[in-house]
Short mmCIF file of C-alpha atoms in Angstrom, two decimals:
data_model
loop_
_atom_site.label_atom_id
_atom_site.label_comp_id
_atom_site.label_asym_id
_atom_site.label_seq_id
_atom_site.Cartn_x
_atom_site.Cartn_y
_atom_site.Cartn_z
CA UNK A 1 -22.54 1.11 2.57
CA UNK A 2 -23.67 1.38 -1.49
CA UNK A 3 -23.96 4.90 -2.30
CA UNK A 4 -25.76 7.00 -4.50
CA UNK A 5 -25.35 10.35 -6.45
CA UNK A 6 -27.60 12.48 -8.72
CA UNK A 7 -25.84 12.52 -12.44
CA UNK A 8 -25.64 16.07 -14.14
CA UNK A 9 -26.76 14.54 -16.92
CA UNK A 10 -30.89 14.52 -16.22
CA UNK A 11 -33.14 17.25 -18.99
CA UNK A 12 -36.45 17.89 -20.01
CA UNK A 13 -38.24 17.62 -16.61
CA UNK A 14 -37.28 13.67 -16.40
CA UNK A 15 -35.15 12.06 -13.17
CA UNK A 16 -31.76 11.94 -13.43
CA UNK A 17 -29.75 8.97 -13.31
CA UNK A 18 -28.35 7.29 -10.04
CA UNK A 19 -24.39 6.38 -10.69
CA UNK A 20 -24.36 2.84 -9.05
CA UNK A 21 -21.71 2.52 -6.07
CA UNK A 22 -21.22 6.18 -6.48
CA UNK A 23 -19.69 6.44 -2.36
CA UNK A 24 -16.85 4.12 -3.44
CA UNK A 25 -16.02 6.51 -6.21
CA UNK A 26 -15.25 9.73 -3.84
CA UNK A 27 -12.33 11.35 -3.44
CA UNK A 28 -10.87 10.66 0.17
CA UNK A 29 -9.50 13.82 0.90
CA UNK A 30 -5.44 13.61 0.36
CA UNK A 31 -3.96 15.80 -1.69
CA UNK A 32 -0.65 14.89 -2.96
CA UNK A 33 1.17 11.72 -4.91
CA UNK A 34 4.83 10.70 -4.63
CA UNK A 35 7.40 8.72 -6.93
CA UNK A 36 10.29 6.93 -5.73
CA UNK A 37 13.06 4.39 -6.88
CA UNK A 38 11.93 0.33 -6.37
CA UNK A 39 13.96 -2.49 -6.50
CA UNK A 40 16.13 -3.25 -9.61
CA UNK A 41 15.06 -0.21 -11.43
CA UNK A 42 11.53 -0.58 -10.69
CA UNK A 43 9.06 2.88 -9.52
CA UNK A 44 7.13 3.20 -6.26
CA UNK A 45 4.06 5.21 -6.17
CA UNK A 46 2.27 7.09 -3.75
CA UNK A 47 -1.02 8.13 -3.54
CA UNK A 48 -2.47 9.99 -0.50
CA UNK A 49 -5.89 8.27 0.37
CA UNK A 50 -7.46 10.24 3.51
CA UNK A 51 -6.16 12.27 5.78
CA UNK A 52 -2.60 10.16 7.06
CA UNK A 53 -3.57 7.44 4.62
CA UNK A 54 -1.40 6.87 1.49
CA UNK A 55 -1.66 4.00 -0.85
CA UNK A 56 1.87 2.60 -1.26
CA UNK A 57 1.82 0.93 -5.52
CA UNK A 58 4.38 -1.37 -6.34
CA UNK A 59 5.30 -0.86 -10.25
CA UNK A 60 7.98 -3.13 -10.99
CA UNK A 61 9.28 -5.08 -14.74
CA UNK A 62 12.15 -7.78 -14.13
CA UNK A 63 12.65 -7.69 -17.31
CA UNK A 64 13.07 -4.08 -18.52
CA UNK A 65 11.82 -5.00 -22.12
CA UNK A 66 8.33 -4.94 -20.60
CA UNK A 67 6.25 -2.89 -19.22
CA UNK A 68 5.67 -1.61 -15.78
CA UNK A 69 3.36 -3.46 -13.73
CA UNK A 70 0.98 -2.39 -10.75
CA UNK A 71 1.82 -5.39 -8.97
CA UNK A 72 0.49 -5.10 -5.40
CA UNK A 73 -0.96 -2.19 -3.57
CA UNK A 74 -0.07 -1.47 0.66
CA UNK A 75 -1.70 0.84 2.64
CA UNK A 76 0.57 2.76 5.06
CA UNK A 77 -0.32 5.46 8.22
CA UNK A 78 1.46 8.66 7.68
CA UNK A 79 3.03 9.05 10.39
CA UNK A 80 6.57 12.06 11.07
CA UNK A 81 8.41 8.99 12.78
CA UNK A 82 11.06 10.45 15.68
CA UNK A 83 13.27 7.04 16.29
CA UNK A 84 15.74 6.47 19.48
CA UNK A 85 17.89 7.97 17.46
CA UNK A 86 16.62 11.29 17.63
CA UNK A 87 16.20 10.75 21.21
CA UNK A 88 18.04 13.18 23.95
CA UNK A 89 18.82 10.49 26.60
CA UNK A 90 19.55 10.93 30.33
CA UNK A 91 19.63 7.75 33.00
CA UNK A 92 19.98 4.30 32.02
CA UNK A 93 18.36 3.25 29.25
CA UNK A 94 19.20 -0.05 27.56
CA UNK A 95 19.76 0.00 24.09
CA UNK A 96 18.17 -2.70 22.12
CA UNK A 97 17.82 -4.56 18.54
CA UNK A 98 14.52 -6.89 18.67
CA UNK A 99 15.14 -10.20 16.95
CA UNK A 100 11.85 -9.89 14.15
CA UNK A 101 11.49 -7.29 11.43
CA UNK A 102 8.08 -5.32 10.41
CA UNK A 103 4.29 -6.65 11.29
CA UNK A 104 5.71 -9.90 11.78
CA UNK A 105 5.42 -11.47 15.22
CA UNK A 106 8.21 -9.85 17.32
CA UNK A 107 8.99 -6.80 19.22
CA UNK A 108 9.48 -4.07 17.14
CA UNK A 109 11.86 -5.14 14.95
CA UNK A 110 14.56 -2.22 14.73
CA UNK A 111 16.31 -0.30 17.42
CA UNK A 112 14.49 0.57 20.49
CA UNK A 113 15.17 1.71 24.30
CA UNK A 114 14.17 0.42 27.58
CA UNK A 115 14.34 0.80 31.35
CA UNK A 116 13.38 -0.05 34.86
CA UNK A 117 14.57 3.45 36.37
CA UNK A 118 12.70 5.99 37.21
CA UNK A 119 15.29 8.51 36.97
CA UNK A 120 15.81 7.37 33.58
CA UNK A 121 14.56 10.06 30.63
CA UNK A 122 13.59 10.69 27.35
CA UNK A 123 12.84 13.49 24.73
CA UNK A 124 12.84 14.99 21.35
CA UNK A 125 11.15 17.90 19.94
CA UNK A 126 8.30 17.51 17.50
CA UNK A 127 7.16 20.30 14.83
CA UNK A 128 4.92 20.44 11.98
CA UNK A 129 3.00 23.87 11.07
CA UNK A 130 -0.37 21.45 10.31
CA UNK A 131 -2.26 20.54 13.15
CA UNK A 132 -1.41 17.01 14.46
CA UNK A 133 -1.77 14.37 17.14
CA UNK A 134 0.98 12.28 19.04
CA UNK A 135 1.18 8.78 19.64
CA UNK A 136 4.06 6.84 21.47
CA UNK A 137 5.22 3.45 19.71
CA UNK A 138 6.22 0.78 22.53
CA UNK A 139 5.83 -3.04 22.98
CA UNK A 140 4.09 -4.61 25.66
CA UNK A 141 5.75 -6.55 28.66
CA UNK A 142 4.62 -9.29 30.49
CA UNK A 143 6.70 -7.32 32.81
CA UNK A 144 5.07 -3.59 31.62
CA UNK A 145 5.05 -0.53 33.73
CA UNK A 146 3.49 2.93 33.42
CA UNK A 147 5.01 5.33 31.28
CA UNK A 148 4.71 8.70 32.08
CA UNK A 149 4.07 11.24 29.12
CA UNK A 150 4.92 15.19 29.71
CA UNK A 151 4.76 18.09 26.89
CA UNK A 152 6.33 21.06 26.98
CA UNK A 153 7.52 20.31 30.57
CA UNK A 154 4.04 19.65 31.50
CA UNK A 155 0.93 18.00 31.04
CA UNK A 156 -1.84 19.85 30.23
CA UNK A 157 -1.34 19.00 26.13
CA UNK A 158 -1.18 15.19 27.05
CA UNK A 159 -5.22 15.39 26.29
CA UNK A 160 -5.82 11.83 24.98
CA UNK A 161 -4.95 9.66 28.49
CA UNK A 162 -5.33 9.52 31.56
CA UNK A 163 -3.86 8.86 35.58
CA UNK A 164 -4.40 5.43 35.22
CA UNK A 165 -4.52 4.84 38.71
CA UNK A 166 -4.20 7.26 41.24
CA UNK A 167 -0.68 7.84 40.38
CA UNK A 168 -1.24 11.81 40.71
CA UNK A 169 0.27 11.72 36.87
CA UNK A 170 -1.40 11.26 33.42
CA UNK A 171 0.28 8.07 31.71
CA UNK A 172 -0.38 4.47 30.12
CA UNK A 173 0.48 1.37 30.78
CA UNK A 174 2.76 -0.93 28.42
CA UNK A 175 2.17 -4.27 30.07
CA UNK A 176 1.35 -7.27 27.62
CA UNK A 177 -0.70 -10.25 28.71
CA UNK A 178 1.69 -12.21 26.32
CA UNK A 179 5.27 -11.16 25.75
CA UNK A 180 6.53 -11.00 22.08
CA UNK A 181 3.55 -9.00 20.95
CA UNK A 182 3.90 -6.70 17.44
CA UNK A 183 4.39 -2.95 18.15
CA UNK A 184 1.69 -0.81 19.97
CA UNK A 185 0.86 2.39 19.52
CA UNK A 186 -1.30 4.97 22.13
CA UNK A 187 -2.37 8.36 21.09
CA UNK A 188 -1.58 10.25 24.08
CA UNK A 189 -1.87 13.88 22.73
CA UNK A 190 -4.30 15.81 19.89
CA UNK A 191 -4.54 19.03 18.44
CA UNK A 192 -0.97 20.09 18.03
CA UNK A 193 0.18 22.57 16.30
CA UNK A 194 4.06 24.05 15.67
CA UNK A 195 7.41 22.71 17.60
CA UNK A 196 6.75 20.74 21.54
CA UNK A 197 9.51 18.99 23.67
CA UNK A 198 7.95 15.72 24.30
CA UNK A 199 9.61 13.54 26.93
CA UNK A 200 8.35 9.86 28.18
CA UNK A 201 9.73 8.37 31.70
CA UNK A 202 8.88 4.99 33.75
CA UNK A 203 6.17 6.38 35.94
CA UNK A 204 5.78 3.36 38.33
CA UNK A 205 5.33 -0.23 38.76
CA UNK A 206 2.25 -1.69 37.30
CA UNK A 207 0.25 -3.86 38.56
CA UNK A 208 -0.78 -6.85 36.70
CA UNK A 209 3.08 -5.91 35.12
CA UNK A 210 6.10 -4.63 36.32
CA UNK A 211 8.33 -1.86 36.37
CA UNK A 212 10.07 -2.28 32.82
CA UNK A 213 8.97 0.03 29.52
CA UNK A 214 10.61 -0.55 26.31
CA UNK A 215 9.84 2.42 23.46
CA UNK A 216 10.52 2.65 20.27
CA UNK A 217 9.25 6.12 18.61
CA UNK A 218 7.53 9.03 19.09
CA UNK A 219 5.37 9.75 16.06
CA UNK A 220 2.96 12.42 14.95
CA UNK A 221 0.82 12.80 12.41
CA UNK A 222 2.17 12.65 8.85
CA UNK A 223 1.33 13.72 4.70
CA UNK A 224 3.76 13.48 1.65
CA UNK A 225 5.46 16.18 1.65
CA UNK A 226 6.77 15.79 5.72
CA UNK A 227 10.33 14.70 5.95
CA UNK A 228 9.95 12.43 8.85
CA UNK A 229 7.18 9.67 7.00
CA UNK A 230 9.80 7.05 5.46
CA UNK A 231 12.99 6.02 7.03
CA UNK A 232 16.24 8.48 5.72
CA UNK A 233 18.27 7.33 2.40
CA UNK A 234 21.14 5.06 2.98
CA UNK A 235 24.55 7.19 3.15
CA UNK A 236 28.22 6.48 2.67
CA UNK A 237 30.62 6.89 5.69
CA UNK A 238 27.68 7.85 8.46
CA UNK A 239 28.07 6.78 12.22
CA UNK A 240 24.42 3.71 12.55
CA UNK A 241 23.21 2.17 15.62
CA UNK A 242 22.40 -1.50 15.39
CA UNK A 243 18.74 -1.25 14.85
CA UNK A 244 19.12 1.79 12.91
CA UNK A 245 16.51 1.95 9.74
CA UNK A 246 17.57 3.39 6.57
CA UNK A 247 15.79 2.56 2.54
CA UNK A 248 18.79 1.98 -0.51
CA UNK A 249 17.49 1.57 -3.94
CA UNK A 250 14.32 0.50 -3.05
CA UNK A 251 14.85 -1.55 -0.08
CA UNK A 252 14.51 -0.89 3.48
CA UNK A 253 17.19 -1.95 5.88
CA UNK A 254 18.36 -2.47 9.18
CA UNK A 255 22.00 -1.65 10.79
CA UNK A 256 22.74 -5.17 12.46
CA UNK A 257 25.52 -3.81 14.55
CA UNK A 258 26.72 -0.65 15.42
CA UNK A 259 29.52 1.15 13.11
CA UNK A 260 30.55 3.97 10.07
CA UNK A 261 28.58 2.57 7.16
CA UNK A 262 31.07 1.46 3.39
CA UNK A 263 31.41 3.46 0.13
CA UNK A 264 28.24 1.63 -1.31
CA UNK A 265 24.92 1.22 -0.94
CA UNK A 266 23.61 -2.28 0.28
CA UNK A 267 22.60 -4.38 -3.23
CA UNK A 268 20.67 -7.12 -1.05
CA UNK A 269 16.84 -7.68 -1.31
CA UNK A 270 16.54 -10.31 1.12
CA UNK A 271 18.35 -11.42 4.07
CA UNK A 272 21.43 -9.78 5.43
CA UNK A 273 24.19 -8.69 3.39
CA UNK A 274 26.97 -6.05 3.56
CA UNK A 275 27.47 -2.72 2.31
CA UNK A 276 30.95 -3.32 2.17
CA UNK A 277 31.87 -2.04 6.40
CA UNK A 278 28.29 -2.49 7.74
CA UNK A 279 25.68 -5.54 7.36
CA UNK A 280 22.07 -4.51 6.86
CA UNK A 281 18.84 -6.29 7.05
CA UNK A 282 16.31 -6.17 4.27
CA UNK A 283 12.89 -5.73 4.92
CA UNK A 284 10.09 -5.05 2.55
CA UNK A 285 7.72 -4.63 5.49
CA UNK A 286 9.91 -1.81 7.51
CA UNK A 287 8.69 -1.08 10.87
CA UNK A 288 7.85 2.78 10.15
CA UNK A 289 5.76 3.20 7.64
CA UNK A 290 2.97 0.16 8.95
CA UNK A 291 1.76 -1.39 6.06
CA UNK A 292 -1.38 -3.60 5.79
CA UNK A 293 -1.11 -5.43 2.56
CA UNK A 294 -4.47 -4.91 0.20
CA UNK A 295 -3.96 -6.40 -2.84
CA UNK A 296 -1.57 -9.18 -3.97
CA UNK A 297 1.03 -9.32 -6.49
CA UNK A 298 -0.95 -9.75 -9.50
CA UNK A 299 -1.77 -8.25 -12.57
CA UNK A 300 -4.34 -5.94 -12.85
CA UNK A 301 -4.24 -3.74 -16.06
CA UNK A 302 -5.13 -5.79 -18.75
CA UNK A 303 -4.15 -9.43 -19.48
CA UNK A 304 -5.14 -10.87 -23.04
CA UNK A 305 -5.39 -14.77 -24.38
CA UNK A 306 -5.16 -15.48 -28.20
CA UNK A 307 -4.55 -17.89 -31.18
CA UNK A 308 -2.31 -17.00 -34.20
CA UNK A 309 -2.23 -19.65 -36.75
CA UNK A 310 -3.17 -22.14 -34.04
CA UNK A 311 -0.46 -20.92 -31.50
CA UNK A 312 -1.63 -19.60 -28.38
CA UNK A 313 0.11 -16.78 -26.51
CA UNK A 314 -1.33 -15.24 -23.57
CA UNK A 315 -0.25 -11.12 -22.98
CA UNK A 316 -0.08 -8.81 -20.21
CA UNK A 317 2.49 -7.33 -17.92
CA UNK A 318 5.50 -9.31 -15.92
CA UNK A 319 2.80 -11.89 -15.11
CA UNK A 320 2.50 -12.79 -18.47
CA UNK A 321 4.66 -10.91 -20.35
CA UNK A 322 5.03 -10.80 -24.15
CA UNK A 323 5.06 -7.40 -24.70
CA UNK A 324 8.18 -5.45 -25.58
CA UNK A 325 8.58 -1.27 -24.41
CA UNK A 326 9.53 1.05 -27.05
CA UNK A 327 8.93 4.09 -24.98
CA UNK A 328 8.69 4.79 -21.63
CA UNK A 329 8.30 8.64 -20.25
CA UNK A 330 6.94 9.03 -16.11
CA UNK A 331 5.73 12.78 -15.65
CA UNK A 332 5.35 14.44 -12.17
CA UNK A 333 3.12 17.64 -12.56
CA UNK A 334 3.58 17.12 -16.25
CA UNK A 335 7.99 17.82 -16.04
CA UNK A 336 9.94 14.53 -16.52
CA UNK A 337 10.84 12.97 -13.30
CA UNK A 338 14.20 12.59 -11.86
CA UNK A 339 14.46 10.58 -8.95
CA UNK A 340 15.19 12.18 -5.56
CA UNK A 341 18.37 11.02 -4.47
CA UNK A 342 17.77 12.60 -0.57
CA UNK A 343 15.83 13.18 2.27
CA UNK A 344 13.47 10.48 2.25
CA UNK A 345 13.97 9.77 -1.67
CA UNK A 346 10.15 10.75 -2.32
CA UNK A 347 8.88 13.42 -5.10
CA UNK A 348 5.77 15.11 -4.52
CA UNK A 349 3.09 16.60 -6.22
CA UNK A 350 -0.58 15.95 -7.29
CA UNK A 351 -0.55 13.98 -10.11
CA UNK A 352 2.29 11.18 -11.72
CA UNK A 353 1.82 10.01 -15.61
CA UNK A 354 3.40 7.12 -17.33
CA UNK A 355 3.11 6.61 -20.63
CA UNK A 356 4.41 3.56 -22.39
CA UNK A 357 4.40 3.14 -26.13
CA UNK A 358 4.24 -1.20 -26.24
CA UNK A 359 4.26 -3.72 -28.83
CA UNK A 360 2.38 -6.96 -28.76
CA UNK A 361 3.87 -10.25 -29.73
CA UNK A 362 3.34 -14.10 -30.19
CA UNK A 363 5.06 -16.36 -27.42
CA UNK A 364 7.17 -17.21 -30.59
CA UNK A 365 8.47 -13.01 -30.93
CA UNK A 366 5.98 -12.12 -33.63
CA UNK A 367 4.49 -8.85 -33.48
CA UNK A 368 0.56 -8.89 -33.95
CA UNK A 369 -0.24 -4.85 -32.65
CA UNK A 370 1.16 -1.19 -31.24
CA UNK A 371 -0.49 -0.26 -28.01
CA UNK A 372 -0.04 3.01 -26.04
CA UNK A 373 -1.16 2.22 -22.21
CA UNK A 374 -1.51 5.46 -20.12
CA UNK A 375 -1.63 5.47 -16.47
CA UNK A 376 -2.51 8.47 -14.25
CA UNK A 377 -2.28 8.64 -10.87
CA UNK A 378 -3.67 11.55 -8.97
CA UNK A 379 -4.77 11.55 -4.92
CA UNK A 380 -6.67 8.43 -3.89
CA UNK A 381 -7.03 7.33 -7.84
CA UNK A 382 -5.28 5.21 -10.23
CA UNK A 383 -6.73 5.57 -14.05
CA UNK A 384 -5.57 3.63 -17.40
CA UNK A 385 -6.45 4.34 -20.89
CA UNK A 386 -4.99 1.27 -23.56
CA UNK A 387 -5.26 1.69 -27.27
CA UNK A 388 -4.22 -1.16 -28.99
CA UNK A 389 -4.22 -1.44 -32.76
CA UNK A 390 -3.72 -4.71 -35.23
CA UNK A 391 -0.68 -5.14 -37.21
CA UNK A 392 -0.02 -8.45 -38.07
CA UNK A 393 -2.20 -11.41 -38.37
CA UNK A 394 -5.49 -12.51 -36.98
CA UNK A 395 -5.99 -12.38 -33.54
CA UNK A 396 -8.55 -15.01 -32.17
CA UNK A 397 -9.22 -13.71 -28.32
CA UNK A 398 -10.02 -16.46 -25.99
CA UNK A 399 -10.41 -14.18 -22.93
CA UNK A 400 -9.51 -10.52 -22.67
CA UNK A 401 -9.71 -9.02 -19.01
CA UNK A 402 -9.47 -5.28 -19.82
CA UNK A 403 -9.06 -4.84 -16.00
CA UNK A 404 -8.98 -6.72 -12.71
CA UNK A 405 -8.90 -6.16 -8.98
CA UNK A 406 -6.71 -8.33 -6.53
CA UNK A 407 -8.41 -8.91 -2.99
CA UNK A 408 -6.77 -9.74 0.26
CA UNK A 409 -9.57 -10.82 2.35
CA UNK A 410 -7.00 -11.76 4.89
CA UNK A 411 -3.52 -10.53 5.78
CA UNK A 412 -1.85 -12.81 7.11
CA UNK A 413 1.89 -10.99 7.53
CA UNK A 414 -0.22 -8.74 10.16
CA UNK A 415 -2.43 -11.26 10.92
CA UNK A 416 -5.65 -8.97 10.15
CA UNK A 417 -8.71 -8.73 8.11
CA UNK A 418 -9.29 -6.54 5.04
CA UNK A 419 -11.45 -6.54 2.76
CA UNK A 420 -14.72 -7.35 3.98
CA UNK A 421 -17.66 -7.33 0.98
CA UNK A 422 -18.17 -7.13 -2.51
CA UNK A 423 -20.79 -4.40 -3.80
CA UNK A 424 -21.92 -4.99 -7.29
CA UNK A 425 -24.53 -3.40 -8.81
CA UNK A 426 -27.93 -4.93 -8.71
CA UNK A 427 -26.68 -7.82 -7.03
CA UNK A 428 -26.64 -8.76 -3.18
CA UNK A 429 -23.55 -7.67 -1.15
CA UNK A 430 -21.07 -10.66 -0.69
CA UNK A 431 -19.60 -10.97 2.58
CA UNK A 432 -16.33 -12.63 1.91
CA UNK A 433 -16.49 -14.36 5.59
CA UNK A 434 -19.01 -16.45 3.69
CA UNK A 435 -16.72 -18.74 1.75
CA UNK A 436 -14.05 -19.54 4.79
CA UNK A 437 -12.05 -22.66 3.45
CA UNK A 438 -13.62 -22.98 0.39
CA UNK A 439 -12.59 -22.94 -3.29
CA UNK A 440 -16.15 -21.69 -4.79
CA UNK A 441 -17.69 -21.11 -8.33
CA UNK A 442 -17.14 -17.34 -10.12
CA UNK A 443 -19.82 -15.22 -9.12
CA UNK A 444 -21.09 -14.14 -12.26
CA UNK A 445 -22.16 -9.98 -13.13
CA UNK A 446 -23.29 -10.29 -16.41
CA UNK A 447 -23.41 -6.44 -18.18
CA UNK A 448 -21.58 -4.87 -14.93
CA UNK A 449 -18.42 -2.75 -14.87
CA UNK A 450 -18.09 -1.53 -11.31
CA UNK A 451 -17.01 -2.99 -7.82
CA UNK A 452 -16.86 -1.04 -4.55
CA UNK A 453 -14.86 -3.61 -2.03
CA UNK A 454 -15.32 -2.18 1.99
CA UNK A 455 -12.72 -3.61 4.45
CA UNK A 456 -10.76 -1.47 7.22
CA UNK A 457 -7.45 -0.58 8.09
CA UNK A 458 -6.55 -0.61 11.54
CA UNK A 459 -9.26 1.69 13.07
CA UNK A 460 -10.08 3.72 9.95
CA UNK A 461 -12.56 2.42 6.92
CA UNK A 462 -11.64 1.07 3.56
CA UNK A 463 -13.58 1.96 0.47
CA UNK A 464 -11.98 1.06 -3.02
CA UNK A 465 -14.09 1.32 -6.20
CA UNK A 466 -13.22 -0.39 -9.22
CA UNK A 467 -14.59 -0.04 -12.99
CA UNK A 468 -14.08 -0.53 -16.77
CA UNK A 469 -14.86 0.40 -19.93
CA UNK A 470 -14.53 0.46 -23.52
CA UNK A 471 -13.45 4.10 -25.31
CA UNK A 472 -14.97 4.86 -28.36
CA UNK A 473 -11.50 4.49 -30.56
CA UNK A 474 -12.65 1.11 -30.46
CA UNK A 475 -13.10 -0.54 -34.38
CA UNK A 476 -14.21 -3.52 -34.21
CA UNK A 477 -17.69 -3.28 -33.43
CA UNK A 478 -20.16 -4.16 -30.76
CA UNK A 479 -17.93 -5.10 -27.50
CA UNK A 480 -19.57 -5.15 -24.36
CA UNK A 481 -18.37 -5.92 -21.09
CA UNK A 482 -18.79 -8.39 -17.90
CA UNK A 483 -17.33 -8.63 -14.67
CA UNK A 484 -16.78 -11.94 -12.10
CA UNK A 485 -15.47 -12.91 -8.56
CA UNK A 486 -13.34 -15.49 -7.80
CA UNK A 487 -14.36 -15.37 -4.05
CA UNK A 488 -11.18 -17.84 -2.47
CA UNK A 489 -9.05 -18.50 -5.05
CA UNK A 490 -6.76 -20.79 -2.80
CA UNK A 491 -9.61 -21.96 0.41
CA UNK A 492 -8.11 -20.30 2.68
CA UNK A 493 -8.88 -19.21 6.35
CA UNK A 494 -8.33 -16.44 8.44
CA UNK A 495 -5.85 -17.90 10.64
CA UNK A 496 -1.85 -18.96 10.00
CA UNK A 497 0.71 -16.92 7.94
CA UNK A 498 -0.91 -17.41 4.53
CA UNK A 499 -2.95 -14.88 2.65
CA UNK A 500 -6.45 -15.56 1.41
CA UNK A 501 -6.97 -13.91 -1.69
CA UNK A 502 -9.89 -13.49 -3.76
CA UNK A 503 -9.74 -11.20 -7.52
CA UNK A 504 -12.14 -9.52 -9.17
CA UNK A 505 -12.14 -9.04 -13.53
CA UNK A 506 -13.73 -7.59 -16.38
CA UNK A 507 -13.71 -9.47 -19.49
CA UNK A 508 -14.39 -8.12 -22.78
CA UNK A 509 -17.13 -9.72 -25.47
CA UNK A 510 -18.19 -9.40 -28.86
CA UNK A 511 -21.28 -11.03 -30.70
CA UNK A 512 -19.51 -14.47 -32.24
CA UNK A 513 -16.11 -14.16 -30.72
CA UNK A 514 -13.65 -11.60 -29.90
CA UNK A 515 -11.01 -10.97 -33.26
CA UNK A 516 -8.46 -8.41 -33.59
CA UNK A 517 -7.84 -8.02 -37.86
CA UNK A 518 -4.70 -5.97 -39.33
CA UNK A 519 -5.58 -1.97 -38.82
CA UNK A 520 -8.56 -3.22 -35.87
CA UNK A 521 -8.51 -0.92 -33.22
CA UNK A 522 -9.49 -1.89 -29.33
CA UNK A 523 -9.78 0.82 -26.34
CA UNK A 524 -10.19 0.42 -22.98
CA UNK A 525 -10.13 1.82 -19.21
CA UNK A 526 -9.87 1.15 -16.31
CA UNK A 527 -9.81 3.00 -12.72
CA UNK A 528 -9.46 1.97 -9.42
CA UNK A 529 -10.04 4.63 -6.36
CA UNK A 530 -9.19 4.13 -3.13
CA UNK A 531 -10.30 5.96 0.30
CA UNK A 532 -9.45 5.65 3.99
CA UNK A 533 -12.06 7.50 6.54
#
């Protein structure tokens, strides 16, 4: 999946130069970005990476004196969710709180309804100005029956499913050979526009199977500016039913019972806790949106190990620390960001900018330089620019990673393969499957500054481009960049609940070794481009 594009710089009749891995750096079709509060003062960034998909970036700093560190990337399908609480129910329905959460091996993990009665009907009105598709989220059962779907009182608009067994109407079977499977989703209509009334019911007994259906939600296509792509913010004094999902302070929660919420929101980030009146289960992998981790919680902006007068220090974000924040600004479309405390908590725009002025220091707290880090987030792309000027004694650098690219080959939580291949200019494609169960030697790529990843999320193709550069503001002479890859950090395979992680690095070098004196400046940049097709 290596692509090339022509550079506009060709002159004098000479052939224009091809840009290596150009396909990995093309915009994926997203148009918006968004900001929300994260856990404990952290920030969550969303960026659309293609139609109906977004990347969720977790920026955290457990120590508020340390810069925000991009620690994890999750890919989510953007769908407006109409859960059970939004539905009108007639007839005999059982209200359920299922035992698990998220994508783990459970039912649905939140509120669901079940019936074995053909007279029970659930209905909800969906609405979107842009064209949209429509799905039903359900749970497969070993006694699953046929679920009939109607739109606006008929089946003319139900154009993605058919009559599965000469039933006389369009339906889909909810039978699953193994019970307790993860949530499933079936597309039942496409090309809808505006408001439509959707209803579903048990249509009859399936064979193999039975006569019970369990449904969690009706969902339609979405974008970051739509209101129902995330659970609503928790509110005080509100009636909730068991299994209702909310978010508060950057954590997702599901109600553990029926009742009225307390005066102050839940503050726990794991397990079960109370808001003073109602118990909530915390879950950073909620049942909607559906998340797939494409990389793991590891540093990616930069990291460095240096020696000052015999003392060795590692520096870089939360992973290594030793950076003091002197000032920080966060802006959305050029205006200072103020967290949104209503709706689903998202502040939506077209560009997010973080600027942090930092002091680099040794383990002992001695200042060695001033650094300004600028992070720009646009639809499908995250760019960093950093400039550090030495202010103290000489720093003899052992290694200097100008950027890093964490990778998840196998996501143990979702039980799915994510990243398949790694591409580097002038080198053969690396198939990560070839390294299963091994801790292989690093793969070195001298003088290369670009990497491309291919993978998959659900049924979509994932492309991820990563590159780094030395900025012309650098004053210390010739600095070159090389790359290398660790294909399987822990020797994992594609099984079990543990992730198989890998990591790419772009490293700075200089003839005779890299060192920074008082007054020396080094500037460097990196760019991450994501697209889901």
